[in-house]
GROMACS .gro file of C-alpha atoms in nm:
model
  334
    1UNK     CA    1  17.059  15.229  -2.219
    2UNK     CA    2  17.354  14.943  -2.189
    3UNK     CA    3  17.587  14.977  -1.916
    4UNK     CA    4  17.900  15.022  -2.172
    5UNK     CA    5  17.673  15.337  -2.337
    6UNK     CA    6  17.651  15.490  -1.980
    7UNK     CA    7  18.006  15.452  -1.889
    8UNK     CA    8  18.087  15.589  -2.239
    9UNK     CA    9  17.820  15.852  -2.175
   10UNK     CA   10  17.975  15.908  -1.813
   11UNK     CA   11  17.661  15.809  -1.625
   12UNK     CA   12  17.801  15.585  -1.407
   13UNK     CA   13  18.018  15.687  -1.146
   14UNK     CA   14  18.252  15.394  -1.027
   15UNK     CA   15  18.341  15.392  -0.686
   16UNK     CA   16  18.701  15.310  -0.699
   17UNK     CA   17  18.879  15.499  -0.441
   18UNK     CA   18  18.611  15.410  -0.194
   19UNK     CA   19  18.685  15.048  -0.297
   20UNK     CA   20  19.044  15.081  -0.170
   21UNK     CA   21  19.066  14.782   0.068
   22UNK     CA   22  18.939  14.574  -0.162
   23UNK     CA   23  19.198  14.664  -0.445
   24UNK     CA   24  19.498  14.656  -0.146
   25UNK     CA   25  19.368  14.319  -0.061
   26UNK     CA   26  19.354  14.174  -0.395
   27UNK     CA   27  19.702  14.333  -0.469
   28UNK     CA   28  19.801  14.156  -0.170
   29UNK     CA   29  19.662  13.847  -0.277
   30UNK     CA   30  19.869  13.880  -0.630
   31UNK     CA   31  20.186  14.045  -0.453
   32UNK     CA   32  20.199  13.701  -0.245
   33UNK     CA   33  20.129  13.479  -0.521
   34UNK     CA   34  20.361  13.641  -0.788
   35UNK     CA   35  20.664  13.605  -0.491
   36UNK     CA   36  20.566  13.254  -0.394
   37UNK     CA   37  20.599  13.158  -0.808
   38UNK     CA   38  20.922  13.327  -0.850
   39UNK     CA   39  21.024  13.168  -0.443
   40UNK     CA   40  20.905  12.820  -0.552
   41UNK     CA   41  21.068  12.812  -0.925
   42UNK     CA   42  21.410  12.944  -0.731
   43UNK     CA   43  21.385  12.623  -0.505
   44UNK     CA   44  21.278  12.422  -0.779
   45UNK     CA   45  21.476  12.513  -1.065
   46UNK     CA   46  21.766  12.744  -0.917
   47UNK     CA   47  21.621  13.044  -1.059
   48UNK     CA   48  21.325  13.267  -1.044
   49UNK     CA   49  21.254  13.298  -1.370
   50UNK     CA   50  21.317  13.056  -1.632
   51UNK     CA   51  21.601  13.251  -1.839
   52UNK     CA   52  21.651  13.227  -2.191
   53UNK     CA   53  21.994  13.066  -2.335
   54UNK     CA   54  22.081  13.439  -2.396
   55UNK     CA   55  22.113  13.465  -1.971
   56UNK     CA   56  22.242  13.178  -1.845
   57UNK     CA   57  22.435  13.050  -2.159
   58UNK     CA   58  22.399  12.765  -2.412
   59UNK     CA   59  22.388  12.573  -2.765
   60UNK     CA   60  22.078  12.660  -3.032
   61UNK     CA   61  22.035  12.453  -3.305
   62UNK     CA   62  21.797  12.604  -3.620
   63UNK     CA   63  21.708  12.402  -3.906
   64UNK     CA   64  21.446  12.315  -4.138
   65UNK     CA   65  21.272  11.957  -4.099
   66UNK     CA   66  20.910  12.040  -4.227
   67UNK     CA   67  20.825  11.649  -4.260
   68UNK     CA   68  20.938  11.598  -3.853
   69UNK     CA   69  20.752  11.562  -3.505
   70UNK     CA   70  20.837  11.762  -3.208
   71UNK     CA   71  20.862  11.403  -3.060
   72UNK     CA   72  21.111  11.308  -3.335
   73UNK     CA   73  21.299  11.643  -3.266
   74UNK     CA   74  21.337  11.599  -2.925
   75UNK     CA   75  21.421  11.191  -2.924
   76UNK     CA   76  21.678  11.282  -3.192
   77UNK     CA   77  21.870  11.556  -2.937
   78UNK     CA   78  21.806  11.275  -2.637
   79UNK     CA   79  22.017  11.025  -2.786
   80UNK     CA   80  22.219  11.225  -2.927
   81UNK     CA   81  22.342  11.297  -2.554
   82UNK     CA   82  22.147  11.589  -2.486
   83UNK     CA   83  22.009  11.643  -2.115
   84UNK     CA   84  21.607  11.783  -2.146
   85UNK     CA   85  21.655  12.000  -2.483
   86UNK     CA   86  21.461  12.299  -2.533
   87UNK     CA   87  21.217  12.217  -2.844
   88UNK     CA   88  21.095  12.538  -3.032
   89UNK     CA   89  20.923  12.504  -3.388
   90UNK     CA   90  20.884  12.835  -3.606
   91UNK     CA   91  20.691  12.762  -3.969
   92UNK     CA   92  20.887  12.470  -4.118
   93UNK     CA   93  21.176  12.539  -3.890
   94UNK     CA   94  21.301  12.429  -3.596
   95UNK     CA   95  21.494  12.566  -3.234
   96UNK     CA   96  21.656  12.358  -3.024
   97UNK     CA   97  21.834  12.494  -2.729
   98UNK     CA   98  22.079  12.272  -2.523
   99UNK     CA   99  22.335  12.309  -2.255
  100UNK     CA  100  22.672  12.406  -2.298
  101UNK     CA  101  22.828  12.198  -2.580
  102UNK     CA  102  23.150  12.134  -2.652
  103UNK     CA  103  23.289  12.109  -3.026
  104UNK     CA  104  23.263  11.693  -3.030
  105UNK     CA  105  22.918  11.680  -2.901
  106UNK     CA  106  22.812  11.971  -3.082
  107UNK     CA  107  22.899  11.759  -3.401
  108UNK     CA  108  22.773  11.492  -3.295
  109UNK     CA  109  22.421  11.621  -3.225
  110UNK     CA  110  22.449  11.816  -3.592
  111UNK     CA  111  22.539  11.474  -3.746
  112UNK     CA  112  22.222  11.290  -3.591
  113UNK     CA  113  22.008  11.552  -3.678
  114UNK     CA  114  22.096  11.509  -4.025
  115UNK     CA  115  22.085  11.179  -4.042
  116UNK     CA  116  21.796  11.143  -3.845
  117UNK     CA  117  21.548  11.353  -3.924
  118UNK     CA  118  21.714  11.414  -4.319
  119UNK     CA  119  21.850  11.750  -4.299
  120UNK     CA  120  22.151  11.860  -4.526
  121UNK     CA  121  22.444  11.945  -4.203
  122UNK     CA  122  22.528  12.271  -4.449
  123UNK     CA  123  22.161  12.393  -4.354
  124UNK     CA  124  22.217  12.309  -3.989
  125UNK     CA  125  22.318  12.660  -3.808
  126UNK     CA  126  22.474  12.604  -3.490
  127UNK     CA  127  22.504  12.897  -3.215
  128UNK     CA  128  22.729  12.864  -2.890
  129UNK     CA  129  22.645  13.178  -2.652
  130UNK     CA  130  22.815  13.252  -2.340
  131UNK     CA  131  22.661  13.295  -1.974
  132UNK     CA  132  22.875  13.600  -1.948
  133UNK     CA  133  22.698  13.801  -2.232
  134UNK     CA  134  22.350  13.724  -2.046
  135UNK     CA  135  22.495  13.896  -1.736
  136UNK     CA  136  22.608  14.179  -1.927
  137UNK     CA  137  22.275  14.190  -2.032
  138UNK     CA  138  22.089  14.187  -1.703
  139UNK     CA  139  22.326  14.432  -1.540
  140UNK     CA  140  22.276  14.684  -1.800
  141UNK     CA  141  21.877  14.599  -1.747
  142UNK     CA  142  21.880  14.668  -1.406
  143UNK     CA  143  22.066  15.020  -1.480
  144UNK     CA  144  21.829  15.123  -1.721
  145UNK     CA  145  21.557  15.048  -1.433
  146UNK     CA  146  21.710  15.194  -1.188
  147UNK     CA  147  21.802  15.502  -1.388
  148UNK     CA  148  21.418  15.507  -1.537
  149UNK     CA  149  21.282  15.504  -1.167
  150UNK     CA  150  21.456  15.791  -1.026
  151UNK     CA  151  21.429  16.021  -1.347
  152UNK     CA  152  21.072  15.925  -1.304
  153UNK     CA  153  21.045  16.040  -0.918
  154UNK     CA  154  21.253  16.368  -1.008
  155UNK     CA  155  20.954  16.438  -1.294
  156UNK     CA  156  20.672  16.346  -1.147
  157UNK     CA  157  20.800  16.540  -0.839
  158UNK     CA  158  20.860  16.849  -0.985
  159UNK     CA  159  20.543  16.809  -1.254
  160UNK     CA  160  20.295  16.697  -0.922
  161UNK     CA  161  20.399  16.633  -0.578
  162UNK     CA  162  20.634  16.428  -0.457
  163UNK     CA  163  20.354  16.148  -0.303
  164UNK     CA  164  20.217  16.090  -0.650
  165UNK     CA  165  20.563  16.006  -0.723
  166UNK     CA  166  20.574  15.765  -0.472
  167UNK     CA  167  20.226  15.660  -0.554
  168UNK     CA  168  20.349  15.586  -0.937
  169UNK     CA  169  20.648  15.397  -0.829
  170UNK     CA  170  20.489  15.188  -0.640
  171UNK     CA  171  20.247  15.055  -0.885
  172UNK     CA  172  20.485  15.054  -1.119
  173UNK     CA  173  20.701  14.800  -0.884
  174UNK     CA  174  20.345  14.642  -0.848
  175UNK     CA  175  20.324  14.591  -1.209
  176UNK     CA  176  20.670  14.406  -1.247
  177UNK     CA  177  20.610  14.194  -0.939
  178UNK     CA  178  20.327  14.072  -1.054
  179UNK     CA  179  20.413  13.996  -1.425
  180UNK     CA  180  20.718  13.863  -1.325
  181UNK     CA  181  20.523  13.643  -1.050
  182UNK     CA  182  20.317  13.523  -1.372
  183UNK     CA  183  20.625  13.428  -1.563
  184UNK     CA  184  20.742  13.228  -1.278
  185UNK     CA  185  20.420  13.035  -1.265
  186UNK     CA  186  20.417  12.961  -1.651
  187UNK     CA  187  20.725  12.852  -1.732
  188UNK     CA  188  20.729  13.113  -1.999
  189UNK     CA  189  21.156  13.216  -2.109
  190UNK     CA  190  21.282  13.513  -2.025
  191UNK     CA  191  21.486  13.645  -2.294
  192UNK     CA  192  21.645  14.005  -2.405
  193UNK     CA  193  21.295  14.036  -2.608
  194UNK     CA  194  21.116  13.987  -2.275
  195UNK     CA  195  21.326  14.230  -2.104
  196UNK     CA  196  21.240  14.492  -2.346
  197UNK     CA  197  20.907  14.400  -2.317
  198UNK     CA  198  20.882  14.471  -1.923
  199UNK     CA  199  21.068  14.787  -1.937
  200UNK     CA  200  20.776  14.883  -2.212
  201UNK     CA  201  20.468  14.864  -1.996
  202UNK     CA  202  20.692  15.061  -1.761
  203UNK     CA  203  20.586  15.378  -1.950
  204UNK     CA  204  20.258  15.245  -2.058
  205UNK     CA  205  20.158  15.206  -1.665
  206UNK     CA  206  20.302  15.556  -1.600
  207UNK     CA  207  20.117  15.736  -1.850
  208UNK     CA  208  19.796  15.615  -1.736
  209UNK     CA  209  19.926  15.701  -1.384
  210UNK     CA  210  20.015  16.017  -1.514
  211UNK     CA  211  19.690  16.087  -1.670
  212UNK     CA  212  19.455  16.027  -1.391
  213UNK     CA  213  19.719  16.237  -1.164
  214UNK     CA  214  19.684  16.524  -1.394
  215UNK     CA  215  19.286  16.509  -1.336
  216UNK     CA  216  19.313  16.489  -0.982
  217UNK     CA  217  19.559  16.792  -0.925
  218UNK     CA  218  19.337  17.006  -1.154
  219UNK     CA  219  19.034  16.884  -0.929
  220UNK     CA  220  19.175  16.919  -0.581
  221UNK     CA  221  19.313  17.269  -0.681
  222UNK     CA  222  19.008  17.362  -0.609
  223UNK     CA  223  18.939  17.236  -0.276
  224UNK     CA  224  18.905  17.470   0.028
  225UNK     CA  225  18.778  17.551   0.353
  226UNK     CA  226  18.462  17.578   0.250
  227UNK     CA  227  18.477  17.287  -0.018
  228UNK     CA  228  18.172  17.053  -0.026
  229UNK     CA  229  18.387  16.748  -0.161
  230UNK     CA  230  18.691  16.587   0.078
  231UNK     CA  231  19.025  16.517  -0.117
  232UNK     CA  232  18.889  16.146  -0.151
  233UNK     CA  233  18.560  16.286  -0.316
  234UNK     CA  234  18.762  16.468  -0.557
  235UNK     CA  235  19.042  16.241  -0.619
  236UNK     CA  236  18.728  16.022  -0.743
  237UNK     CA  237  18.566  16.222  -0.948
  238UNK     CA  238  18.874  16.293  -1.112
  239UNK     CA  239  18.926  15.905  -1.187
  240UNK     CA  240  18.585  15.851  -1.335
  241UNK     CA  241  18.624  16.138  -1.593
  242UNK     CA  242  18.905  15.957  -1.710
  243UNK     CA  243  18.802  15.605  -1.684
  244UNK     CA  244  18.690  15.614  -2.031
  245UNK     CA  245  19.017  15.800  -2.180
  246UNK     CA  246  19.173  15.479  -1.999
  247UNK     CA  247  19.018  15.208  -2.074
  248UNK     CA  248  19.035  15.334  -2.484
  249UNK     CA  249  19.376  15.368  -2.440
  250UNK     CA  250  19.392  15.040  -2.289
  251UNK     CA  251  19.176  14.855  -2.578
  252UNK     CA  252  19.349  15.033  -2.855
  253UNK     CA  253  19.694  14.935  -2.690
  254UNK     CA  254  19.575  14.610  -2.601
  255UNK     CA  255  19.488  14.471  -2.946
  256UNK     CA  256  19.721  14.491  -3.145
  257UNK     CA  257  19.920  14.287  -2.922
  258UNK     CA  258  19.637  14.065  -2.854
  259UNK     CA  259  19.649  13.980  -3.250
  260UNK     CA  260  19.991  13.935  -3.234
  261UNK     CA  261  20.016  13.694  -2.879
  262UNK     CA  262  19.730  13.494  -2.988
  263UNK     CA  263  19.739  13.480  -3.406
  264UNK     CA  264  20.078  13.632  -3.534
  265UNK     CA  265  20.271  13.355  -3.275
  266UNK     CA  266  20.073  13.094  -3.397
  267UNK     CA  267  20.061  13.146  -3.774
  268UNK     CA  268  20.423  13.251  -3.757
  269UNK     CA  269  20.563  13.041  -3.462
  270UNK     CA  270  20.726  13.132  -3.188
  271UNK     CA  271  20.982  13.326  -3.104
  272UNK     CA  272  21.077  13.714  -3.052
  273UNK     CA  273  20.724  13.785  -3.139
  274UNK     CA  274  20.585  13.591  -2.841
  275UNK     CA  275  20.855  13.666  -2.608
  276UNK     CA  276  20.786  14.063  -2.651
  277UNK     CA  277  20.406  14.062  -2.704
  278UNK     CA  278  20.369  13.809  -2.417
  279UNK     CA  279  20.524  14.056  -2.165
  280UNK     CA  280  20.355  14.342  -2.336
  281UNK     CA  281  19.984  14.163  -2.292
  282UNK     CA  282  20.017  14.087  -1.939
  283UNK     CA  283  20.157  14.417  -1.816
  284UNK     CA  284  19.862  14.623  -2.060
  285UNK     CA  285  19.618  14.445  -1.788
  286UNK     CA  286  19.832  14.464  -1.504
  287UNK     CA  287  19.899  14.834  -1.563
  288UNK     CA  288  19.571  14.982  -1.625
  289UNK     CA  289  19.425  14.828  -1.340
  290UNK     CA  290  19.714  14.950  -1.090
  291UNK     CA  291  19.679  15.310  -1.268
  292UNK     CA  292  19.306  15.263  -1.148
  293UNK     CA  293  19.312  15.057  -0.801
  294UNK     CA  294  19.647  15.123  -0.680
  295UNK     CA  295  19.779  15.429  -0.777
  296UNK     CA  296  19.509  15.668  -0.701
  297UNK     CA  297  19.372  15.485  -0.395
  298UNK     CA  298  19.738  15.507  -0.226
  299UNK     CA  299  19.751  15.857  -0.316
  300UNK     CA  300  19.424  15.942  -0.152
  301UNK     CA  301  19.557  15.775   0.110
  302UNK     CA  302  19.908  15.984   0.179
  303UNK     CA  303  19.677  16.304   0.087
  304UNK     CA  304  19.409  16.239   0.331
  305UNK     CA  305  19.676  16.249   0.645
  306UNK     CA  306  19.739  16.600   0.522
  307UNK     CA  307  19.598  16.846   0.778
  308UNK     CA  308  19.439  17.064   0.536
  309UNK     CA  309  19.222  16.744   0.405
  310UNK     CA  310  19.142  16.615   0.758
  311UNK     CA  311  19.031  16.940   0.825
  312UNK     CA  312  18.755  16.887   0.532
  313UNK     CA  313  18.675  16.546   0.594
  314UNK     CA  314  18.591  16.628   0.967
  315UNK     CA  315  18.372  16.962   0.883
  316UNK     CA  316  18.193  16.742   0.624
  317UNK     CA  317  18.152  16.455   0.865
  318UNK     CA  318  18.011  16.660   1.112
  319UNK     CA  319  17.748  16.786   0.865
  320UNK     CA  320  17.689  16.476   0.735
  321UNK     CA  321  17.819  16.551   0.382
  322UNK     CA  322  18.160  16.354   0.384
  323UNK     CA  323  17.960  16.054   0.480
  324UNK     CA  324  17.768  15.858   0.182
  325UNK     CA  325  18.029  15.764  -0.042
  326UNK     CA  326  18.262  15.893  -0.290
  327UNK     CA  327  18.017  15.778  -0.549
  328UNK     CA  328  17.761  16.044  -0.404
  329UNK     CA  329  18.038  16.314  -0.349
  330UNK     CA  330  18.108  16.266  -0.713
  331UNK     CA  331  17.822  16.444  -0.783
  332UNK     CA  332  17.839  16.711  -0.561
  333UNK     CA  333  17.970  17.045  -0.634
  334UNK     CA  334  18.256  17.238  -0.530
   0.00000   0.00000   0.00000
């Protein structure tokens, strides 16, 4: 029988919580490299992410030139005057996004375009955006974060327990860290569709988070002085019985953006499409495997300082039966 049929099947029990210096480690390891992208493209480039014209203001240009080169695009923009332009093509169309223009240069970049690369100026749509509209933007972003986190700890506080609140939050910080440490790395814009994007996989990470936590309260309920299982035990049973709820949830969320990322951006060009779906892709993977190597593993580890757990795990050590594994305790029977 394959391995997927007896994961499916739930044959296989996965050691994750027992796993839990490896996960910290490698969460360090991304942690680390996600701040030293966004540390190194501040020094670099004077921000830590590379923001969209929306953010930090700017000139687009959007016409149609389906006979013309990126390379023609772009040398047409250089001599027109403009300093490393911003070259986006869409279909047939074009996106070019510049610095700040004023009104002489911005007609003098619309007249070498159409002379240049033969487009009518009529069909030549110019747009001038501020950097103060951007920061409007971001400020009301960071609200809506903040205000999402603590309605978040006041739920999952009153739903659970206030350390799987703090469990959730932090792999939810965990999550944005690292996709934003990925952005930094790539180059890839940041614009309002990206935005929207990260505050998305927000609630995709927490209902996983959520889902797992649900399992593990039900299990642990159960756990008592006489309990043949240690909080740890329990907490990973509870994750393997919904490893499979998970990771469907995860490939059925995961695909659709997939076929948008990878075929809908190319077929249709760039643009919002790429910005939101890009965001969406890399948080999908980031979040299911926090909701499985980060969140749970922490919790254990806030639960098992609990009196009433050390209690367990020593009885059980000194029998013998909290030694072995989590993968054999998931077997065992309250």
């Amino acid at each position: 029988m394959g391995l997927g049929r007896r994961l499916y099947r739930g044959e296989i029990d996965v050691d994750f919580v027992g796993r839990r210096k490896l996960w910290y480690s490698l969460s360090a390891f991304l942690l680390l490299f996600s701040i030293a992208g966004l540390v190194f493209s501040a020094a670099t480039n004077g921000s830590p992410l590379n923001l969209g014209v929306e953010f930090k203001g700017g000139s687009v240009f959007t016409f149609a030139a389906p006979q013309a080169t990126i390379e023609q695009v772009r040398e047409t923009m250089t001599d027109a005057g403009v300093h490393q332009p911003i070259v986006q093509q869409a279909g047939s169309g074009w996106r070019v996004t510049t610095e700040t223009l004023d009104e002489a240069n911005l007609t003098k970049v619309q007249e070498s375009v159409a002379t240049e690369l033969s487009v009518d100026p009529k069909q030549i749509s110019i747009t001038s955006i501020g950097a103060s509209w951007g920061g409007e933007v971001a400020n009301k972003a960071w609200i809506g974060l903040g205000v999402f986190m603590l309605a978040i700890i006041l739920y999952l506080s009153m739903a659970f327990e206030p350390k799987m609140a703090l469990a959730a939050i932090v792999a939810l910080v965990h999550d944005l860290v690292i996709t934003a440490g990925i952005y930094a790395w790539s180059g890839f814009e940041v614009t309002p569709a990206t935005l929207l994007g990260f505050l998305t996989i927000l609630g995709y990470s927490l209902y996983d988070a959520v889902v797992v936590f649900d399992m593990i309260k039900e299990v642990t309920a159960k756990l008592g002085t006489t309990s043949k299982k240690t909080y740890t035990m329990a907490a990973n049973d509870a994750l393997n019985h919904t490893l499979i709820r998970s990771l469907n949830t995860s490939l059925v969320a995961i695909l659709p953006v997939a076929a948008i990322l990878f075929i809908g951006t190319t077929v249709l060009g760039a643009g919002t499409l790429k910005d939101l779906s890009l965001a969406l892709f890399v948080g999908m993977l980031v979040g299911t495997y926090s909701s499985l190597c980060v969140a749970t593993p922490l919790l254990v580890t806030l639960k098992e300082r609990e009196p009433k757990y050390q209690a367990i795990a020593r009885r059980l050590a000194s029998t013998g039966g909290g030694k072995g594994g989590t993968k054999r305790a998931a077997v065992a029977k309250n």
